[in-house]
Coordinates of C-alpha atoms in Angstrom, one line a residue:
X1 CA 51.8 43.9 108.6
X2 CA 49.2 46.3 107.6
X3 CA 51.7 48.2 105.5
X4 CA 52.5 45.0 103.6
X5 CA 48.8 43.7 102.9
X6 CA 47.8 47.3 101.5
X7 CA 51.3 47.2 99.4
X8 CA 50.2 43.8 98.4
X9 CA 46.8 45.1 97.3
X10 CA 47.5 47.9 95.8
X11 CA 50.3 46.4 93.0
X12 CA 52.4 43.0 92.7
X13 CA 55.6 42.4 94.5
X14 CA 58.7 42.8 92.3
X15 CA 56.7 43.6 89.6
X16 CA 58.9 45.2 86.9
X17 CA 57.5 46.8 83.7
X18 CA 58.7 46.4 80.1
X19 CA 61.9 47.6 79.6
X20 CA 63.5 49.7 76.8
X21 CA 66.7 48.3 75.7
X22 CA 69.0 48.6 73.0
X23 CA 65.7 50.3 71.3
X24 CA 63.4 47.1 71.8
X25 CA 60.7 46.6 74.3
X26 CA 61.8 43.6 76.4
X27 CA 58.6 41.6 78.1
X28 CA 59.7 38.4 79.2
X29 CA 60.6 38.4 82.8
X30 CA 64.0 36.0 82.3
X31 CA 65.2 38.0 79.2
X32 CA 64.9 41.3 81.9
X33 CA 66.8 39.0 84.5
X34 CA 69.8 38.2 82.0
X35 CA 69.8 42.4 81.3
X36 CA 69.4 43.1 84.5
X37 CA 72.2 40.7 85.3
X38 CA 75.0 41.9 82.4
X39 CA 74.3 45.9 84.0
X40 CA 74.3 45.3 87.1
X41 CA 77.9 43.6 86.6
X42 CA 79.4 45.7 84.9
X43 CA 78.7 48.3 87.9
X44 CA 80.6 45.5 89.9
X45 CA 83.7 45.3 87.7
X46 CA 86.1 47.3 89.4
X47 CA 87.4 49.8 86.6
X48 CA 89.9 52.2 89.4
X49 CA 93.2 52.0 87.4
X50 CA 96.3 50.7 89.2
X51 CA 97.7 54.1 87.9
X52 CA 95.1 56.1 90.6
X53 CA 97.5 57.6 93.5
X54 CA 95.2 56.3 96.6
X55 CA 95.6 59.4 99.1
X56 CA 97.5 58.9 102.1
X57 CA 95.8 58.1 104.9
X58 CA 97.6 57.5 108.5
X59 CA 95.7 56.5 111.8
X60 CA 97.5 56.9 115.2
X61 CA 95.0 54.2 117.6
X62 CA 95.7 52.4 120.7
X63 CA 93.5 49.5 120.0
X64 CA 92.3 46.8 117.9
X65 CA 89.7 44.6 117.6
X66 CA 91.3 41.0 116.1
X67 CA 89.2 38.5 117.3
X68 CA 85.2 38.4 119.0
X69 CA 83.5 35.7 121.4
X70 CA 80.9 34.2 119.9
X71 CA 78.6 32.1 123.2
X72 CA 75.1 30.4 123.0
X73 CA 73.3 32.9 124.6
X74 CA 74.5 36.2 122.7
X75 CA 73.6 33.5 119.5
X76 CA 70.7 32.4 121.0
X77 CA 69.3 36.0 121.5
X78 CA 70.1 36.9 118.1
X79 CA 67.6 34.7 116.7
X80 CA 65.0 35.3 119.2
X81 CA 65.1 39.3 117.9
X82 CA 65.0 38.2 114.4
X83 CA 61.9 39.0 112.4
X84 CA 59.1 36.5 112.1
X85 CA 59.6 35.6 108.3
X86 CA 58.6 32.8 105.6
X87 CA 60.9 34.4 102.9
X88 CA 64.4 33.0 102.1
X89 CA 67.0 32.7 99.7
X90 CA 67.0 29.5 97.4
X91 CA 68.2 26.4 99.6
X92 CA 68.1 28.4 102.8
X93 CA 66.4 28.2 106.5
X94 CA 63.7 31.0 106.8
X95 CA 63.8 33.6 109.6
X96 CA 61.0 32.1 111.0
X97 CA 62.2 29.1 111.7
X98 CA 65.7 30.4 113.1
X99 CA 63.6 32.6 115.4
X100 CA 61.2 29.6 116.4
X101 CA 64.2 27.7 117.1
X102 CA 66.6 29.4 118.6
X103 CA 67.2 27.3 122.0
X104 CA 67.9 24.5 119.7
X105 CA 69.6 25.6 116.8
X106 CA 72.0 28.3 118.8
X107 CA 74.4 25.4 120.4
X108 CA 74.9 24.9 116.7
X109 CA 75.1 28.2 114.9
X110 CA 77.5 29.3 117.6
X111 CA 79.8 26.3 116.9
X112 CA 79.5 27.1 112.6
X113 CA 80.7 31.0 113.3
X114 CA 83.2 30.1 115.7
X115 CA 85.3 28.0 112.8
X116 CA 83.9 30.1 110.5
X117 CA 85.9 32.8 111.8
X118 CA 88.5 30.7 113.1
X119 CA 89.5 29.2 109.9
X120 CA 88.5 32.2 107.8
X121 CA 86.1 30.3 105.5
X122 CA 82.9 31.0 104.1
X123 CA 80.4 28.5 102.7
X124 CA 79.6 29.5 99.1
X125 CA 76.1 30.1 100.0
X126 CA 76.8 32.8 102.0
X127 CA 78.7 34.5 99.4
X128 CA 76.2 34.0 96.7
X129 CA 73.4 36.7 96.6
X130 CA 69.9 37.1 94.4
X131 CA 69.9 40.8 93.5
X132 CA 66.0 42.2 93.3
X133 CA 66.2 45.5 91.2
X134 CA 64.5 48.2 93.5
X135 CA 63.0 51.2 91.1
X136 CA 64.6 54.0 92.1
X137 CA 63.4 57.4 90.0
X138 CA 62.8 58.6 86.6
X139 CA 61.6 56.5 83.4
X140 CA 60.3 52.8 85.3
X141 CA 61.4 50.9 81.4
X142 CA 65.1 52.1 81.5
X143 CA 67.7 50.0 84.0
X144 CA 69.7 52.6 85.2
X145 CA 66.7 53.9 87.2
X146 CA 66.9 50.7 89.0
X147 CA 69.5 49.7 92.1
X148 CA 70.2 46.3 93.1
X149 CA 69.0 45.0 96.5
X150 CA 70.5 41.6 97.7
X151 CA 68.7 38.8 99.4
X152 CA 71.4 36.7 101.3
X153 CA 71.8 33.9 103.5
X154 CA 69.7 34.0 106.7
X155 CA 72.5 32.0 109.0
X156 CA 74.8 34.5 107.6
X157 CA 72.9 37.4 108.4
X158 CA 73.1 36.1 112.0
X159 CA 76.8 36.0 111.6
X160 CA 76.8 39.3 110.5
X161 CA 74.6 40.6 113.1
X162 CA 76.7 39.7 116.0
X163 CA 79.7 40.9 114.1
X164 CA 78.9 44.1 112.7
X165 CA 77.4 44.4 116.7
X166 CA 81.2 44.0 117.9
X167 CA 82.6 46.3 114.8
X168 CA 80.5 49.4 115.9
X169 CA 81.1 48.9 119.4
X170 CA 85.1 49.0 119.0
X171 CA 84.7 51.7 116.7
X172 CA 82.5 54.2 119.3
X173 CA 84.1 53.4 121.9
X174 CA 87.6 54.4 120.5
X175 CA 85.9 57.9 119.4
X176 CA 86.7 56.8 115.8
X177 CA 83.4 57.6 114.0
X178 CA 83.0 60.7 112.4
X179 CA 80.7 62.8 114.7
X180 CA 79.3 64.5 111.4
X181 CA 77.9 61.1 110.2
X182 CA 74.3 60.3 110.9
X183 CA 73.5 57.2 108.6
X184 CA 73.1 53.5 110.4
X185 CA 74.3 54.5 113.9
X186 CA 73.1 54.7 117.2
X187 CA 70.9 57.5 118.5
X188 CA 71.6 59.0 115.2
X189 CA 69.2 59.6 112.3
X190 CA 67.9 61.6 109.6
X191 CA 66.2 63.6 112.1
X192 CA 69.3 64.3 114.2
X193 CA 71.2 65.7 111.2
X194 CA 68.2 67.7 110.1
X195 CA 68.0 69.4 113.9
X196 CA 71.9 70.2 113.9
X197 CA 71.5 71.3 110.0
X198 CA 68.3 73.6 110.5
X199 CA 70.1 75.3 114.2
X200 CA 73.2 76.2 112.0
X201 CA 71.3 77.4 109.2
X202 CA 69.4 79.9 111.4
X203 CA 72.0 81.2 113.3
X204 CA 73.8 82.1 110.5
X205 CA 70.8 84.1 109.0
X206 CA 70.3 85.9 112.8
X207 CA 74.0 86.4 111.9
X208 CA 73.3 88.6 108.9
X209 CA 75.4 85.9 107.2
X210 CA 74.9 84.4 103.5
X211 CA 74.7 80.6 103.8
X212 CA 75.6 78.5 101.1
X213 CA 74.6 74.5 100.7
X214 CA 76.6 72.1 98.6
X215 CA 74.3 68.9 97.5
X216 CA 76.7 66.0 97.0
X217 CA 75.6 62.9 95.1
X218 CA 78.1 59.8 94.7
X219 CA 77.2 57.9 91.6
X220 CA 76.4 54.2 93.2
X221 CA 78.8 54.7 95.9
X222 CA 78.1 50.8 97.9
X223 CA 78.5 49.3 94.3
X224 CA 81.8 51.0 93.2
X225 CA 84.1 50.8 96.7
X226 CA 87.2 49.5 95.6
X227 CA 88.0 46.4 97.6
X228 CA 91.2 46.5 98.3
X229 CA 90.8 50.0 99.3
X230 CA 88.5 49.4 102.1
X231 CA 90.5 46.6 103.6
X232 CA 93.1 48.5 103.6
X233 CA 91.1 51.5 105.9
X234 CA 89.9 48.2 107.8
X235 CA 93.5 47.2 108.6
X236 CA 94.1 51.4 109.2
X237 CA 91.2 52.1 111.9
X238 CA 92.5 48.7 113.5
X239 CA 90.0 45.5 112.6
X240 CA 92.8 43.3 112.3
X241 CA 93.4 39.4 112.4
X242 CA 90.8 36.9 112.3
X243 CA 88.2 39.4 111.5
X244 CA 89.8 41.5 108.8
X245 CA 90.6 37.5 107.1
X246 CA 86.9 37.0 107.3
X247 CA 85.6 40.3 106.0
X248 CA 88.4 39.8 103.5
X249 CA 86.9 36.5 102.3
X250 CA 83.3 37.8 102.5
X251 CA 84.0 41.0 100.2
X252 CA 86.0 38.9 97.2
X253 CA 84.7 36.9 94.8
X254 CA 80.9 36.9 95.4
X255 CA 78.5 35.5 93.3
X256 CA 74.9 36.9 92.8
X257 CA 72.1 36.3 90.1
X258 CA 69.1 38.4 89.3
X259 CA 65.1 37.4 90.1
X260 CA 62.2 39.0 89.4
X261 CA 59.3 37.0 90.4
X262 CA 59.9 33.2 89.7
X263 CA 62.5 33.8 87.2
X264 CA 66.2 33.6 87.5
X265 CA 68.8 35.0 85.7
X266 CA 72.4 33.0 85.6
X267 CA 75.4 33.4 88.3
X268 CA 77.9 36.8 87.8
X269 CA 81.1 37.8 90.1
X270 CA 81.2 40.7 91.5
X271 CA 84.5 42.4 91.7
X272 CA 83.7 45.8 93.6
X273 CA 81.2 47.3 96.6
X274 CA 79.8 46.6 99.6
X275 CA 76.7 44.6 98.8
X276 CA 73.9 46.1 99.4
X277 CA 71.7 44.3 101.3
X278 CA 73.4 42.9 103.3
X279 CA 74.0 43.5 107.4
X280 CA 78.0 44.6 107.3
X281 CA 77.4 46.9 104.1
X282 CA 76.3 50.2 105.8
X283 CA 78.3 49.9 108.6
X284 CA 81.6 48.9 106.0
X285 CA 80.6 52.0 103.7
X286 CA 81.0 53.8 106.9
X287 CA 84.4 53.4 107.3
X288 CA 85.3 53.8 104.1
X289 CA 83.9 57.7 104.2
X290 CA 84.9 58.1 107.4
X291 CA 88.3 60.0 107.2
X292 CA 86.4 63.0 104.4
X293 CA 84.6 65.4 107.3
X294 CA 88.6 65.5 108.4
X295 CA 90.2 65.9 105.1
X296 CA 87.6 68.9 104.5
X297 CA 89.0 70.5 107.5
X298 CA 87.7 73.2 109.8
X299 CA 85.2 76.3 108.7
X300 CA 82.5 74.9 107.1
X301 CA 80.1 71.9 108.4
X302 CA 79.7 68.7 106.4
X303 CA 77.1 66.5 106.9
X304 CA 76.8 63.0 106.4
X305 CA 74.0 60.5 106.0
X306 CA 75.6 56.9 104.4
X307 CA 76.8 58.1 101.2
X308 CA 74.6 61.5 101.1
X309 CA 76.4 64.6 101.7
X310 CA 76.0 68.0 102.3
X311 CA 78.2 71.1 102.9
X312 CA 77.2 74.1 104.7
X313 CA 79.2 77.6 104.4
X314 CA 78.2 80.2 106.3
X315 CA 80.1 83.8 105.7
X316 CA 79.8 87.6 105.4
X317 CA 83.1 88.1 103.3
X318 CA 83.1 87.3 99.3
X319 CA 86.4 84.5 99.6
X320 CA 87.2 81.2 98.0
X321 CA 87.0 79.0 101.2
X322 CA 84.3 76.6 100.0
X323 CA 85.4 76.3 96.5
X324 CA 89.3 75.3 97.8
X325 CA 87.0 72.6 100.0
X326 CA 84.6 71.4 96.8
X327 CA 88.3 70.9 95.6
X328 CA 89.8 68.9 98.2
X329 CA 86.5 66.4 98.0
X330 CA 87.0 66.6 94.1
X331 CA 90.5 64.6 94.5
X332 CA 89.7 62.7 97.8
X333 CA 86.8 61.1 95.3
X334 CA 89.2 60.4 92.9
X335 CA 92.1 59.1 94.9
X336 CA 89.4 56.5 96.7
X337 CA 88.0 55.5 94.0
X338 CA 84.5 57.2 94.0
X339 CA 82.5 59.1 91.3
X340 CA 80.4 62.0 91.5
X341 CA 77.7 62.2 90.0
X342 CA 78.0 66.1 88.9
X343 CA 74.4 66.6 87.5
X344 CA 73.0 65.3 90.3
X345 CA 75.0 67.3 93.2
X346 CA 73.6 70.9 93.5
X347 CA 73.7 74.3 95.4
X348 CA 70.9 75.5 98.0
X349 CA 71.7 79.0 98.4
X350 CA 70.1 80.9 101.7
X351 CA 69.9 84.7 102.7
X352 CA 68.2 87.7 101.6
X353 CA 71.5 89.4 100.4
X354 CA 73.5 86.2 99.6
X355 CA 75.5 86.8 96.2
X356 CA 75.2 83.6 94.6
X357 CA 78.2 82.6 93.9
X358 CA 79.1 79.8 91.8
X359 CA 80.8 76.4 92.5
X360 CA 82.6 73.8 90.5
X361 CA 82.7 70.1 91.0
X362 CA 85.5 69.3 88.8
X363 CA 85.1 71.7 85.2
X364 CA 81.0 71.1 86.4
X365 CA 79.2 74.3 87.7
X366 CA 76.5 73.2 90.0
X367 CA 73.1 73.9 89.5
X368 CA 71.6 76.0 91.5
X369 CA 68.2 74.8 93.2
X370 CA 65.4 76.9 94.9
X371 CA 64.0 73.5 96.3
X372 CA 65.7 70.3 97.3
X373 CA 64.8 67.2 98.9
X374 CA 67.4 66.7 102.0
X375 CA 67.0 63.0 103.4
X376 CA 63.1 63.4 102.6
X377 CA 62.2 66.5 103.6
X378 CA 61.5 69.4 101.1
X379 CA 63.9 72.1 102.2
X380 CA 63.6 75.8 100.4
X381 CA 65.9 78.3 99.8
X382 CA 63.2 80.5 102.4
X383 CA 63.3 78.0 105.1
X384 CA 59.4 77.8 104.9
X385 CA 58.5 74.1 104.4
X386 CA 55.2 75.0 102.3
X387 CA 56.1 72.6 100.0
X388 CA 56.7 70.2 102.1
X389 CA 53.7 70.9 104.2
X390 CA 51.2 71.1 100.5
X391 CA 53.4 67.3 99.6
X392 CA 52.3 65.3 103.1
X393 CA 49.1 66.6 102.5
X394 CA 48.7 65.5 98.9
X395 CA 50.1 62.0 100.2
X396 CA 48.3 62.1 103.3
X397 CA 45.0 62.1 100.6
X398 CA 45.9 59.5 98.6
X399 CA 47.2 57.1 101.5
X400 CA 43.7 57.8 102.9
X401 CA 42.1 56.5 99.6
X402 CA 44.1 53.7 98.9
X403 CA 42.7 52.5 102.4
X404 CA 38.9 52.9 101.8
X405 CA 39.8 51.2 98.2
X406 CA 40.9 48.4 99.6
X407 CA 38.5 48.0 102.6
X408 CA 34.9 48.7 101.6
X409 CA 32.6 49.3 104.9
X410 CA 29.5 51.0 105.5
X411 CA 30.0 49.8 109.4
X412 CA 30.6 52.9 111.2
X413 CA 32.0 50.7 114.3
X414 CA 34.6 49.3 112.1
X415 CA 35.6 52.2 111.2
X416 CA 36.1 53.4 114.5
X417 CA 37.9 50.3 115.8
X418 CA 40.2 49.4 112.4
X419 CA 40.2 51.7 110.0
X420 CA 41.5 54.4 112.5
X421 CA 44.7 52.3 113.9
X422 CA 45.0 50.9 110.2
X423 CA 45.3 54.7 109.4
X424 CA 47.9 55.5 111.9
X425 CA 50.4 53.0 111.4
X426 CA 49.8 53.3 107.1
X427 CA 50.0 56.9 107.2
X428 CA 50.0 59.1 110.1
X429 CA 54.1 57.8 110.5
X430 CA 54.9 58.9 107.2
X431 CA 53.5 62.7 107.8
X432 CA 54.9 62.7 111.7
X433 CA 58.2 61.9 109.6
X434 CA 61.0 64.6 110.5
X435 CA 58.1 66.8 112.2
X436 CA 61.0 67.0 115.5
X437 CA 63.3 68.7 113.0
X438 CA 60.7 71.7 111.8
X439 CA 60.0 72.7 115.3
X440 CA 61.8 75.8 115.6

């Protein structure tokens, strides 16, 4: 709540700048829309050539999971844990009033999901989505600099809820998640990985060996999973029947149009991804990277966060071992129908005496970096954290002087009663951020 007021205050929601396209200065909010709109599409339209050779990719399971009860309570409780919101999709119920109403409305919902699922069908409304472009990095005028975040149906998020709730809980308990994947998972984080990371790291320099760290970006990875593809990994790690009909339905042939503020752009298909935004997409993504840890093999130690990755190599011997890996993700990439983005994937070399050797991502030699961000903290090729340390306290600064800008007092008791709790939950969490992980 606090968050939001001072975001509020400080600059207006989904506010996007002029934009420089096609060498002209676009300033009308639909005309950014209609641009936004055509890119944005185009990233959807699946461009993997029937030609590709999809790798082979076998599963040996015991179970599946077909089918999932949906009952009034379990529905019920769903929308009592939802968030107390006002905002919603055009022509949709709000959270609020889901959450407000759940003893009513869950006889209801539960009935809606259970045919849904039954019969396979979708209303339109749940496939349709308004993309808001999220700013992402560099120069704030050019669109590719911007990612698109859907807003989608409430009731469907419910849906999804439940369902993504049963997914997972197939998935663990059949031991078929990757144990070196830390995104969207239970008592698993950014944090974990970075402990893990951090105790291999040093033990390989107490080791007197040369440790080497392969950066790996996928070029908008959720936007460019081929369809088919995934449902075909669904079918393989054994989400079958009803449910793989239903994901099925929900993947193909959505609709989504562009807003920014109280403009509109017009309807596009998309015809790739998982869309982001929505409550299945992490968990559906996933899967679909699930199977690469394996096909890397044994003797190094990939990480995973979502689509982030990371390769550690530890040695003491000059060989080829990690290269003949960087080669093996090079065509598991290609065969599945994801890019990499080559100047954006690096090398984080570590060790007093490491030799620096060079890597290739395809013809692409990597870049070597001194500093790197890993899952927002700033890591060095020392293991120091100064930077990161000098970067909190710079932020830590101006976090404490967006406050006071905002809330003028000369009242030293409001101070002590507001603008100290008002400083914790604005700030202090974003400097406490990954502190577990630096503990060594």
């Amino acid at each position: 709540m606090i968050n939001n007021f001072i975001k509020n205050s400080i600059k207006s929601k989904q506010n996007i700048p002029v934009l420089l396209y096609n060498n002209k200065y676009i300033f009308d909010d639909n005309e950014k829309c209609e641009i936004f709109g055509n890119y944005f599409s185009e990233i959807f339209i699946n461009n993997f050539g029937t030609n590709n050779k999809k790798p082979e990719f076998t599963l040996n399971i015991k179970n599946t999971l077909e089918d999932i009860d949906f009952d009034i309570i379990t529905v019920a409780n769903t929308l009592k844990n939802l968030p107390n919101k006002n905002s919603t999709t055009q022509n949709d119920i709000s959270y609020k009033i889901l959450k407000n109403c759940h003893d009513i409305l869950a006889p209801t919902l539960c009935e809606l999901f259970r045919n849904s699922l039954d019969s396979g069908d979708i209303p339109d409304k749940w496939k349709n989505s308004i993309i808001i472009p999220i700013y992402k990095n560099g120069n704030r005028a050019c669109i590719q600099n911007y990612r698109p975040i859907s807003l989608t149906s409430t009731t469907c998020r419910v849906f999804e809820k439940i369902l993504a709730s049963e997914i997972l809980k197939f998935l663990l308990e059949n031991d078929l998640i990757s144990k070196h994947q830390f995104g969207f998972l239970p008592k698993r984080s950014t944090t974990t990985q970075m402990i893990l990371t951090l105790t291999k790291w040093y033990e390989g320099l107490i080791n007197n060996q040369n440790i080497d760290i392969i950066y790996v970006d996928f070029q908008k990875a959720f936007d460019k999973v081929p369809i088919n593809y995934l449902l075909e990994k669904l079918y393989t790690y054994g989400i079958r029947g009803k449910i793989h009909k239903w994901i099925t339905n929900f993947l193909q042939n959505r609709t989504f149009s562009v807003g920014i503020k109280d403009e509109k752009s017009k309807t596009f298909t998309t015809h790739s991804g998982v869309p982001q935004g929505t409550i299945l997409a992490p968990l559906l993504f996933t899967i679909y990277i699930n199977d690469l840890p394996t096909r890397l093999g044994p003797n190094i130690s990939p990480s995973l966060y979502a689509d982030d990755l990371k390769i550690t190599y530890s040695y003491k011997t000059n060989d080829s071992l990690l290269q003949e890996k960087l080669n093996i993700l090079t065509e598991w990439a290609k065969g599945w129908g994801l890019n990499i983005a080559l100047n954006k994937s690096f090398t984080l070399y570590i060790g007093s005496k490491n030799p620096k050797k060079s890597y290739k991502l395809e013809d692409h030699h990597l870049q070597e970096m001194s500093i790197i961000r890993d899952l927002g903290i700033l890591v060095d090729n020392n293991l120091s954290f100064n930077k990161h340390i000098k970067t909190i306290s710079r932020n830590a600064f101006l976090r404490c002087h967006q406050l006071l800008r905002i809330i003028h007092t000369y009242n030293p008791k409001f101070g002590a009663i507001y603008l100290k709790p008002m400083y914790f939950q604005y700030s202090n969490t974003h400097h406490l951020y990954g502190t577990l992980s630096k503990k060594f």
